[in-house]
Short mmCIF file of C-alpha atoms in Angstrom, two decimals:
data_model
loop_
_atom_site.label_atom_id
_atom_site.label_comp_id
_atom_site.label_asym_id
_atom_site.label_seq_id
_atom_site.Cartn_x
_atom_site.Cartn_y
_atom_site.Cartn_z
CA MET A 1 119.69 108.62 108.22
CA THR A 2 118.44 111.46 105.40
CA GLN A 3 115.47 112.86 105.68
CA ARG A 4 112.14 111.39 104.51
CA THR A 5 110.79 112.60 101.42
CA PHE A 6 107.45 111.91 101.54
CA GLY A 7 105.66 110.61 104.17
CA VAL A 8 102.93 107.88 104.78
CA ILE A 9 99.70 107.82 108.03
CA GLY A 10 97.28 105.28 108.16
CA LEU A 11 99.11 101.42 107.73
CA ALA A 12 96.23 99.58 106.29
CA VAL A 13 95.63 97.95 102.72
CA MET A 14 96.12 100.66 100.39
CA GLY A 15 98.13 102.95 102.75
CA GLU A 16 100.99 100.22 102.90
CA ASN A 17 100.58 99.56 99.59
CA LEU A 18 100.85 103.27 98.67
CA ALA A 19 103.85 103.32 100.63
CA LEU A 20 105.76 100.37 99.42
CA ASN A 21 104.78 102.33 96.05
CA VAL A 22 105.79 105.79 96.20
CA GLU A 23 109.74 103.78 98.34
CA SER A 24 110.23 101.54 94.61
CA ARG A 25 110.38 104.53 92.73
CA GLY A 26 113.31 106.05 94.93
CA PHE A 27 111.60 107.95 97.14
CA PRO A 28 112.54 107.42 100.97
CA ILE A 29 109.53 107.15 103.14
CA ALA A 30 108.03 107.51 106.96
CA VAL A 31 105.12 105.43 107.93
CA TYR A 32 103.31 106.28 111.01
CA ASN A 33 99.76 104.18 112.13
CA ARG A 34 97.95 105.07 115.32
CA SER A 35 98.70 101.62 116.78
CA PRO A 36 102.32 100.65 117.20
CA GLY A 37 101.35 97.36 116.94
CA LYS A 38 100.43 97.48 113.35
CA THR A 39 103.82 99.70 112.46
CA ASP A 40 105.97 96.98 114.15
CA GLU A 41 104.15 94.06 111.87
CA PHE A 42 104.55 96.42 108.72
CA MET A 43 108.36 97.60 109.55
CA ALA A 44 108.73 93.46 110.36
CA THR A 45 107.68 91.88 106.76
CA ARG A 46 106.55 94.34 104.37
CA ALA A 47 109.30 97.17 104.45
CA GLN A 48 112.33 94.36 105.52
CA GLY A 49 114.95 95.71 103.69
CA LYS A 50 113.24 98.79 101.96
CA ASP A 51 113.88 102.52 102.25
CA VAL A 52 111.66 103.37 105.31
CA LYS A 53 112.39 105.01 108.43
CA ALA A 54 108.47 104.18 110.80
CA ALA A 55 107.71 106.78 113.57
CA TYR A 56 105.76 105.62 116.85
CA SER A 57 104.22 109.78 117.30
CA LEU A 58 103.26 112.34 115.15
CA ASP A 59 105.63 114.85 116.24
CA GLU A 60 108.34 112.41 115.45
CA PHE A 61 107.01 111.74 112.18
CA VAL A 62 107.18 115.40 111.18
CA GLN A 63 110.61 115.59 112.42
CA ILE A 64 112.10 113.17 110.49
CA LEU A 65 110.62 114.86 106.98
CA GLU A 66 112.15 117.17 104.97
CA ARG A 67 110.53 120.34 104.12
CA PRO A 68 108.35 121.05 103.14
CA ARG A 69 106.61 118.13 104.15
CA LYS A 70 104.37 115.33 101.56
CA ILE A 71 101.87 114.31 103.77
CA LEU A 72 99.41 111.48 102.78
CA VAL A 73 96.85 110.63 105.10
CA MET A 74 95.19 107.02 103.95
CA VAL A 75 92.10 106.66 106.90
CA LYS A 76 89.29 106.47 106.94
CA ALA A 77 86.70 108.83 105.53
CA GLY A 78 84.97 111.49 107.56
CA LYS A 79 85.81 112.60 111.10
CA PRO A 80 88.97 110.59 111.37
CA VAL A 81 90.74 112.85 108.30
CA ASP A 82 89.43 115.67 109.81
CA ASP A 83 91.15 114.20 113.40
CA VAL A 84 94.82 113.48 111.61
CA ILE A 85 94.67 117.02 110.52
CA ALA A 86 93.65 118.45 113.86
CA GLN A 87 96.66 116.47 115.32
CA LEU A 88 99.46 117.43 112.52
CA LYS A 89 98.51 121.46 112.06
CA PRO A 90 100.14 122.68 115.22
CA LEU A 91 103.35 120.55 113.87
CA LEU A 92 103.49 121.76 110.77
CA ASP A 93 105.22 124.96 108.71
CA PRO A 94 104.06 127.08 106.42
CA ASP A 95 104.20 124.77 102.44
CA ASP A 96 103.40 122.29 104.24
CA MET A 97 101.18 119.39 102.58
CA ILE A 98 98.59 117.53 103.53
CA ILE A 99 97.15 114.63 100.72
CA ASP A 100 94.18 112.68 101.51
CA GLY A 101 94.23 109.93 99.86
CA GLY A 102 90.12 108.06 101.08
CA ASN A 103 87.43 108.90 99.81
CA SER A 104 86.42 112.07 101.59
CA LEU A 105 83.43 113.84 100.28
CA TYR A 106 84.28 116.42 97.77
CA GLU A 107 82.19 118.86 100.36
CA ASP A 108 84.47 118.27 103.32
CA THR A 109 87.40 118.41 100.93
CA GLU A 110 86.42 121.49 100.33
CA ARG A 111 85.96 122.69 103.68
CA ARG A 112 89.78 121.28 104.46
CA ALA A 113 91.40 123.00 102.00
CA LYS A 114 90.32 126.61 102.99
CA GLU A 115 90.64 126.17 106.18
CA LEU A 116 94.07 125.01 105.60
CA GLU A 117 95.56 126.80 102.77
CA ALA A 118 93.86 129.81 104.94
CA THR A 119 96.72 128.83 107.83
CA GLY A 120 99.85 128.72 104.85
CA LEU A 121 99.55 125.11 104.87
CA GLY A 122 98.69 122.68 101.18
CA PHE A 123 96.14 120.64 100.62
CA VAL A 124 95.53 118.13 98.37
CA GLY A 125 92.24 116.05 97.75
CA MET A 126 92.91 112.74 95.83
CA GLY A 127 91.13 110.26 94.30
CA VAL A 128 92.95 106.88 94.18
CA SER A 129 91.66 103.60 92.35
CA GLY A 130 92.92 100.41 91.54
CA GLY A 131 92.43 98.31 94.98
CA GLU A 132 95.32 96.45 96.70
CA GLU A 133 97.37 95.83 93.61
CA GLY A 134 97.23 98.96 91.59
CA ALA A 135 98.05 100.79 95.30
CA LEU A 136 100.89 98.99 94.80
CA ASN A 137 102.32 98.42 91.49
CA GLY A 138 99.90 102.17 89.76
CA PRO A 139 96.85 103.54 90.95
CA SER A 140 94.86 105.85 88.93
CA LEU A 141 95.25 109.31 90.50
CA MET A 142 93.04 112.00 90.66
CA PRO A 143 94.34 114.85 92.71
CA GLY A 144 92.59 118.77 92.90
CA GLY A 145 93.41 121.74 94.95
CA THR A 146 95.72 124.05 94.16
CA LYS A 147 97.13 124.25 90.53
CA ALA A 148 100.68 125.10 92.63
CA ALA A 149 100.19 122.03 95.39
CA TYR A 150 100.03 120.29 92.31
CA ASP A 151 103.08 120.93 91.09
CA TYR A 152 105.07 120.54 93.71
CA LEU A 153 103.85 116.51 94.08
CA GLU A 154 103.86 115.84 90.57
CA PRO A 155 107.32 114.58 90.41
CA ILE A 156 106.35 111.82 92.24
CA LEU A 157 102.69 111.70 91.50
CA VAL A 158 103.75 110.86 87.71
CA LYS A 159 105.97 107.69 89.24
CA ILE A 160 103.73 106.11 91.04
CA ALA A 161 101.10 106.11 88.88
CA ALA A 162 100.17 103.70 86.73
CA GLN A 163 101.54 104.07 82.99
CA VAL A 164 99.71 103.52 80.17
CA ASP A 165 100.53 104.46 76.09
CA ASP A 166 100.40 108.15 76.29
CA GLY A 167 101.31 108.88 79.65
CA PRO A 168 100.63 108.06 83.50
CA CYS A 169 97.04 107.73 84.89
CA VAL A 170 97.25 110.99 87.05
CA THR A 171 96.63 114.41 85.87
CA TYR A 172 95.69 117.74 87.89
CA ILE A 173 91.94 117.40 87.86
CA GLY A 174 90.99 121.03 89.41
CA PRO A 175 89.89 122.72 92.43
CA GLY A 176 89.21 122.37 95.37
CA GLY A 177 87.41 118.95 95.83
CA ALA A 178 86.68 118.31 92.05
CA GLY A 179 89.92 115.84 93.02
CA HIS A 180 87.26 113.81 94.96
CA TYR A 181 84.02 114.57 93.14
CA VAL A 182 85.64 112.90 90.00
CA LYS A 183 86.37 110.15 92.09
CA MET A 184 83.43 110.02 93.30
CA VAL A 185 81.59 109.66 90.14
CA HIS A 186 84.41 107.04 88.98
CA ASN A 187 82.85 104.73 91.95
CA GLY A 188 79.38 105.97 90.24
CA ILE A 189 80.54 104.65 87.37
CA GLU A 190 81.92 101.55 88.56
CA TYR A 191 78.36 100.83 90.51
CA GLY A 192 76.80 100.59 87.18
CA ASP A 193 79.52 98.60 85.88
CA MET A 194 78.82 95.83 88.53
CA GLN A 195 75.42 96.28 88.54
CA LEU A 196 75.84 95.54 84.72
CA ILE A 197 78.27 92.70 84.59
CA ALA A 198 75.32 90.78 87.44
CA GLU A 199 72.49 91.31 85.46
CA ALA A 200 74.06 89.30 82.69
CA TYR A 201 75.64 86.91 84.60
CA ASP A 202 72.02 86.53 85.80
CA VAL A 203 70.40 86.53 82.42
CA LEU A 204 72.90 84.03 80.93
CA LYS A 205 73.02 82.06 83.87
CA ASN A 206 68.99 81.79 85.27
CA GLY A 207 67.36 82.29 81.68
CA LEU A 208 70.23 80.39 79.20
CA GLY A 209 71.41 77.86 81.85
CA LEU A 210 74.90 78.09 81.14
CA THR A 211 77.24 76.90 83.64
CA ASN A 212 80.34 78.06 85.76
CA PRO A 213 82.87 76.67 83.32
CA GLN A 214 80.31 78.42 79.79
CA LEU A 215 80.35 81.78 81.84
CA GLN A 216 84.12 81.75 82.26
CA GLU A 217 84.60 80.74 78.56
CA VAL A 218 82.28 83.73 78.00
CA PHE A 219 83.39 85.93 79.71
CA ALA A 220 87.08 85.75 78.94
CA GLU A 221 86.28 85.84 75.06
CA TRP A 222 84.27 89.36 75.83
CA ASN A 223 87.38 90.20 77.23
CA THR A 224 89.40 89.52 74.03
CA THR A 225 85.92 92.69 72.25
CA ASP A 226 87.03 96.00 71.47
CA GLU A 227 83.81 96.93 73.09
CA LEU A 228 83.76 95.26 76.35
CA ASN A 229 88.05 94.32 77.20
CA SER A 230 88.09 95.62 80.84
CA TYR A 231 89.05 94.88 84.38
CA LEU A 232 85.81 93.93 85.45
CA ILE A 233 85.14 91.53 82.69
CA GLU A 234 88.58 90.10 83.18
CA ILE A 235 88.19 89.58 86.75
CA THR A 236 84.51 88.10 86.55
CA ALA A 237 85.52 85.45 83.99
CA ASP A 238 88.38 84.41 86.60
CA ILE A 239 85.62 84.68 89.51
CA PHE A 240 84.27 81.69 87.66
CA LYS A 241 86.80 79.22 87.50
CA TYR A 242 87.74 79.33 90.85
CA ILE A 243 86.88 76.57 93.14
CA ASP A 244 87.10 76.01 96.70
CA PRO A 245 89.52 74.33 98.59
CA GLU A 246 86.92 73.76 101.34
CA THR A 247 84.44 72.20 99.53
CA ASN A 248 85.33 71.81 95.78
CA GLN A 249 82.84 73.52 94.44
CA HIS A 250 82.47 76.71 92.70
CA LEU A 251 82.97 79.58 95.08
CA VAL A 252 81.03 82.34 93.47
CA ASP A 253 77.80 79.47 94.00
CA LEU A 254 78.33 79.61 97.83
CA ILE A 255 78.89 83.27 98.15
CA MET A 256 75.59 85.42 100.11
CA ASP A 257 74.14 87.39 97.43
CA THR A 258 73.85 91.07 100.11
CA ALA A 259 76.31 93.38 98.54
CA GLY A 260 78.03 96.08 100.94
CA GLN A 261 78.97 99.89 99.68
CA LYS A 262 80.97 102.61 101.27
CA GLY A 263 79.11 105.73 100.38
CA THR A 264 80.43 107.21 96.68
CA GLY A 265 77.88 105.82 94.80
CA ARG A 266 75.10 106.77 96.86
CA TRP A 267 77.07 110.64 96.68
CA THR A 268 76.70 110.34 92.95
CA VAL A 269 73.31 109.88 93.44
CA MET A 270 72.44 112.32 95.92
CA SER A 271 74.61 115.19 93.82
CA ALA A 272 73.92 113.98 90.30
CA LEU A 273 69.65 114.84 92.00
CA GLU A 274 71.07 118.30 93.61
CA LEU A 275 72.78 119.04 90.17
CA GLY A 276 69.68 118.25 87.71
CA VAL A 277 71.53 115.11 86.09
CA GLY A 278 69.89 112.20 84.78
CA ILE A 279 71.89 108.84 85.94
CA PRO A 280 69.45 106.21 85.54
CA THR A 281 72.05 103.23 85.67
CA ILE A 282 73.91 103.75 88.55
CA TYR A 283 71.18 105.27 90.58
CA ALA A 284 69.67 101.09 89.81
CA ALA A 285 73.19 99.75 90.93
CA VAL A 286 72.88 101.87 94.07
CA ASN A 287 69.30 100.39 94.65
CA ALA A 288 70.07 96.54 94.08
CA ARG A 289 72.24 96.91 96.12
CA ILE A 290 70.09 98.33 98.71
CA MET A 291 67.64 95.64 97.44
CA SER A 292 70.57 92.08 98.02
CA SER A 293 70.34 93.30 101.71
CA ILE A 294 67.09 92.54 102.95
CA LYS A 295 67.63 89.31 102.32
CA ASP A 296 65.50 87.20 105.08
CA GLU A 297 63.21 89.26 103.86
CA ARG A 298 63.47 87.92 99.90
CA VAL A 299 63.39 84.94 101.36
CA ALA A 300 60.31 85.05 102.94
CA ALA A 301 58.81 86.73 99.82
CA SER A 302 60.00 84.21 97.34
CA LYS A 303 57.94 81.31 99.04
CA GLU A 304 54.65 84.12 98.53
CA LEU A 305 55.56 86.19 95.26
CA MET A 306 55.21 83.80 92.15
CA GLY A 307 56.68 84.76 89.46
CA PRO A 308 56.47 83.48 85.02
CA SER A 309 56.56 79.79 84.52
CA THR A 310 58.03 80.60 81.33
CA LYS A 311 61.08 78.73 79.83
CA PHE A 312 63.97 79.84 77.60
CA GLU A 313 63.43 78.13 74.95
CA GLY A 314 65.52 79.81 72.12
CA ASP A 315 69.65 79.50 70.25
CA VAL A 316 71.84 79.37 73.37
CA ALA A 317 74.58 80.59 70.99
CA THR A 318 72.47 84.10 69.58
CA TYR A 319 71.06 85.31 73.10
CA VAL A 320 74.30 85.10 74.37
CA ASN A 321 75.47 87.35 71.59
CA LYS A 322 72.39 89.38 72.73
CA VAL A 323 73.84 90.11 76.16
CA ARG A 324 76.84 91.24 74.38
CA ASP A 325 75.67 94.32 72.79
CA ALA A 326 72.52 94.36 75.81
CA LEU A 327 75.39 95.06 78.39
CA TYR A 328 77.32 97.13 75.88
CA CYS A 329 74.61 99.14 75.58
CA SER A 330 74.04 99.54 78.73
CA LYS A 331 77.42 100.29 79.64
CA MET A 332 78.15 103.39 77.34
CA CYS A 333 74.60 105.08 79.01
CA SER A 334 77.04 104.54 82.65
CA TYR A 335 79.29 106.00 81.23
CA ALA A 336 77.51 108.98 79.20
CA GLN A 337 76.11 109.72 82.19
CA GLY A 338 79.24 109.86 84.85
CA MET A 339 80.69 112.19 81.94
CA ALA A 340 77.47 114.56 81.97
CA LEU A 341 77.88 114.52 85.50
CA ILE A 342 81.18 115.53 85.57
CA ALA A 343 80.71 118.21 83.26
CA LYS A 344 77.47 119.94 84.61
CA ALA A 345 79.86 120.01 88.20
CA SER A 346 82.80 121.41 86.49
CA ALA A 347 80.23 123.79 85.67
CA GLU A 348 78.64 124.70 88.57
CA TYR A 349 81.98 124.64 90.58
CA ASN A 350 84.23 126.49 88.45
CA TYR A 351 86.26 123.15 88.77
CA ASN A 352 87.08 123.21 84.85
CA ILE A 353 88.03 119.21 84.25
CA SER A 354 89.25 118.96 81.52
CA LEU A 355 87.07 115.26 80.11
CA PRO A 356 89.36 113.80 78.24
CA GLU A 357 92.31 113.91 80.50
CA SER A 358 89.81 112.05 83.15
CA ALA A 359 89.14 109.53 81.17
CA ARG A 360 92.74 109.12 79.72
CA ILE A 361 93.99 108.43 83.88
CA TRP A 362 91.49 106.18 83.68
CA LYS A 363 92.49 103.77 81.02
CA GLY A 364 95.38 102.34 83.37
CA GLY A 365 95.06 101.03 87.40
CA CYS A 366 91.32 102.15 87.95
CA ILE A 367 88.74 99.55 88.82
CA ILE A 368 86.97 100.79 85.72
CA ARG A 369 89.79 101.09 83.72
CA ALA A 370 88.67 99.89 80.04
CA GLY A 371 89.55 99.91 76.03
CA PHE A 372 86.99 101.96 75.24
CA LEU A 373 88.65 104.98 77.10
CA ASP A 374 90.85 105.93 74.87
CA LYS A 375 87.53 106.23 72.33
CA ILE A 376 86.22 107.70 75.07
CA LYS A 377 88.59 110.49 75.17
CA LYS A 378 88.67 111.20 71.64
CA ALA A 379 84.96 111.95 71.47
CA PHE A 380 85.40 114.62 74.11
CA GLN A 381 89.10 115.53 72.30
CA GLU A 382 87.27 116.12 69.08
CA ASN A 383 84.34 117.82 69.95
CA PRO A 384 84.63 119.53 73.32
CA GLY A 385 81.23 121.01 74.02
CA LEU A 386 79.76 117.48 73.27
CA PRO A 387 76.60 117.25 75.52
CA ASN A 388 76.54 113.60 75.38
CA LEU A 389 78.76 110.49 74.50
CA LEU A 390 75.80 108.96 73.09
CA LEU A 391 76.44 111.80 70.35
CA ALA A 392 79.54 110.57 69.67
CA PRO A 393 79.76 109.07 66.30
CA GLU A 394 81.40 105.71 66.67
CA PHE A 395 79.31 105.26 69.84
CA LYS A 396 76.13 106.70 68.45
CA GLN A 397 76.37 104.07 65.58
CA SER A 398 77.53 101.38 67.52
CA ILE A 399 74.26 101.54 70.38
CA LEU A 400 71.92 102.12 66.88
CA ASP A 401 73.51 98.85 65.69
CA ARG A 402 72.93 97.41 68.56
CA GLN A 403 69.73 98.15 70.22
CA GLU A 404 67.25 95.45 68.76
CA ALA A 405 69.23 92.97 70.38
CA TRP A 406 69.43 94.95 73.87
CA ARG A 407 64.92 95.13 73.60
CA GLU A 408 64.82 91.98 72.96
CA ILE A 409 67.07 90.53 76.44
CA LEU A 410 65.42 93.58 78.19
CA VAL A 411 61.85 91.93 77.10
CA LEU A 412 63.50 87.95 77.52
CA ALA A 413 64.54 89.44 81.19
CA ASN A 414 61.00 90.45 81.89
CA GLN A 415 59.10 87.14 80.01
CA LEU A 416 61.55 85.18 82.31
CA GLY A 417 60.85 87.19 86.00
CA ILE A 418 64.36 87.82 85.91
CA ALA A 419 64.93 91.93 87.39
CA VAL A 420 67.57 94.14 84.78
CA PRO A 421 66.43 97.18 86.69
CA ALA A 422 70.18 98.48 85.51
CA PHE A 423 69.61 97.32 81.97
CA SER A 424 65.87 98.78 81.61
CA SER A 425 67.41 101.67 83.31
CA SER A 426 69.98 102.17 80.52
CA LEU A 427 67.69 102.00 77.78
CA ASP A 428 65.31 103.65 79.27
CA TYR A 429 67.82 106.83 78.99
CA PHE A 430 68.30 106.15 76.34
CA ASP A 431 64.46 106.15 74.83
CA ALA A 432 64.53 109.60 76.91
CA TYR A 433 66.88 110.45 75.46
CA ARG A 434 66.45 110.78 71.66
CA ARG A 435 62.92 111.92 71.79
CA ASP A 436 62.48 115.45 71.33
CA ARG A 437 58.70 115.35 73.01
CA LEU A 438 58.56 113.27 76.74
CA PRO A 439 54.73 112.86 78.12
CA GLN A 440 55.75 115.64 80.80
CA ASN A 441 53.36 117.96 78.87
CA LEU A 442 50.72 116.58 80.97
CA THR A 443 52.90 116.75 84.26
CA GLN A 444 53.02 120.58 83.89
CA ALA A 445 48.87 120.85 83.32
CA GLN A 446 49.04 118.58 86.49
CA ARG A 447 51.00 121.00 88.64
CA ASP A 448 49.36 124.34 87.29
CA TYR A 449 46.42 122.04 88.20
CA PHE A 450 46.77 121.68 91.46
CA GLY A 451 49.53 124.47 92.68
CA ALA A 452 49.59 126.66 89.94
CA HIS A 453 52.50 126.19 88.66
CA THR A 454 52.42 127.34 85.08
CA TYR A 455 54.22 126.31 81.87
CA GLU A 456 55.10 127.19 78.77
CA ARG A 457 53.56 126.70 75.61
CA THR A 458 55.30 125.33 71.68
CA ASP A 459 53.35 127.95 70.20
CA LYS A 460 54.67 130.64 72.31
CA PRO A 461 58.12 132.56 72.61
CA LYS A 462 60.30 130.21 75.35
CA GLY A 463 60.10 131.86 78.77
CA GLU A 464 57.15 132.96 78.46
CA PHE A 465 54.57 131.48 81.06
CA PHE A 466 50.89 130.67 81.65
CA HIS A 467 48.36 130.08 84.35
CA THR A 468 45.02 128.08 83.78
CA GLU A 469 41.61 128.08 85.89
CA TRP A 470 41.56 124.35 84.42
CA SER A 471 38.32 123.41 86.82
CA HIS A 472 36.35 126.20 85.10
CA SER A 473 36.83 124.99 81.59
CA SER A 474 33.98 124.00 79.63
#
């Protein structure tokens, strides 16, 4: 048997599907999983008739790969990745390449890249988005590392990535942990997007009284519009029409309202705090999942804390359109926050990330793929110094045209007692960003009063600081 072109370690669903994707593009592959039973199952089922060779030890796995070796590691982020690397290192030769395709923290990727490159090995931290289907048929890939490492892998990556009108959904993101950083922010935007859709659903169902069939029609129609056409809107429409075969009820109504998370949303918030970038929509989405997790406490509280008794009495069709406008405006704020965070991290960590390319490779394969990503790409292409997506002419005008409806939906939700933290945070972000003066002049006065932290004055040169003995005022 010929030497294998590419190797995959880890045969959970994503690992299996990526392995089969690589093989389907004409590259013979080797696979290894810590559990031999899992390897046997894969070889006996999905790998049947494919150009796949199984190995039952890492030593055997390494030996059947052509040099320089290309090894994709698809194991749980954190210590398992370090463990696999530690086991591989003594078996590899200079210029062999390890690719971490999991959701690793970018700081871990930075560390691993430095350690491995110092030994002559190559290392790429690569974000992979698209879920099971994307991994098999074409994901969005966000590889970071040395440019030489990317160039070596590019012939394979461009073939396994999703394909859109302007090329494969993969590009060289930048050095070190750049790839995993962009994937982390992608997931943060995903958190925001999903929460905004959930809030729209809540207002439509529990505020306006729409049934599941009506919700399916609304989301299916929204998916045909330029503003909201996206993968997440598409699957949401599908969810509302699914009938549980066991109970003959809509399955969505039987699902417990406690959302899980794997850490990337939280990491995005932590990074934004460290870099001083406001991402309130994404933070609200992370916090909403935390609130959802205290189910028993919420059930108990619902029996004691009463909300308003107001009922919706307006025209349903009119307000469905207002919810659509509020959702679009809020989504744009979420994307604007994510792109601003990538830009700040790129400057801070010398990643040199291309914002137009980041938007382009999200157009296909990934979870946040949406019709307006092409407009986002073009906005940053036309104005590379654009400080915020909200200032791009097309998006600016779209939000200005819709902001009245956006505000009306927040008023309605508050009147009905429906929590819309991501809608609210998005509007707060817009309102704070558009104002030339905020109330933090008072905050600075307070800080100077109790801690002598000093302040700048509007009537003095910028950069000149003052302190006042406030209690001595006449």
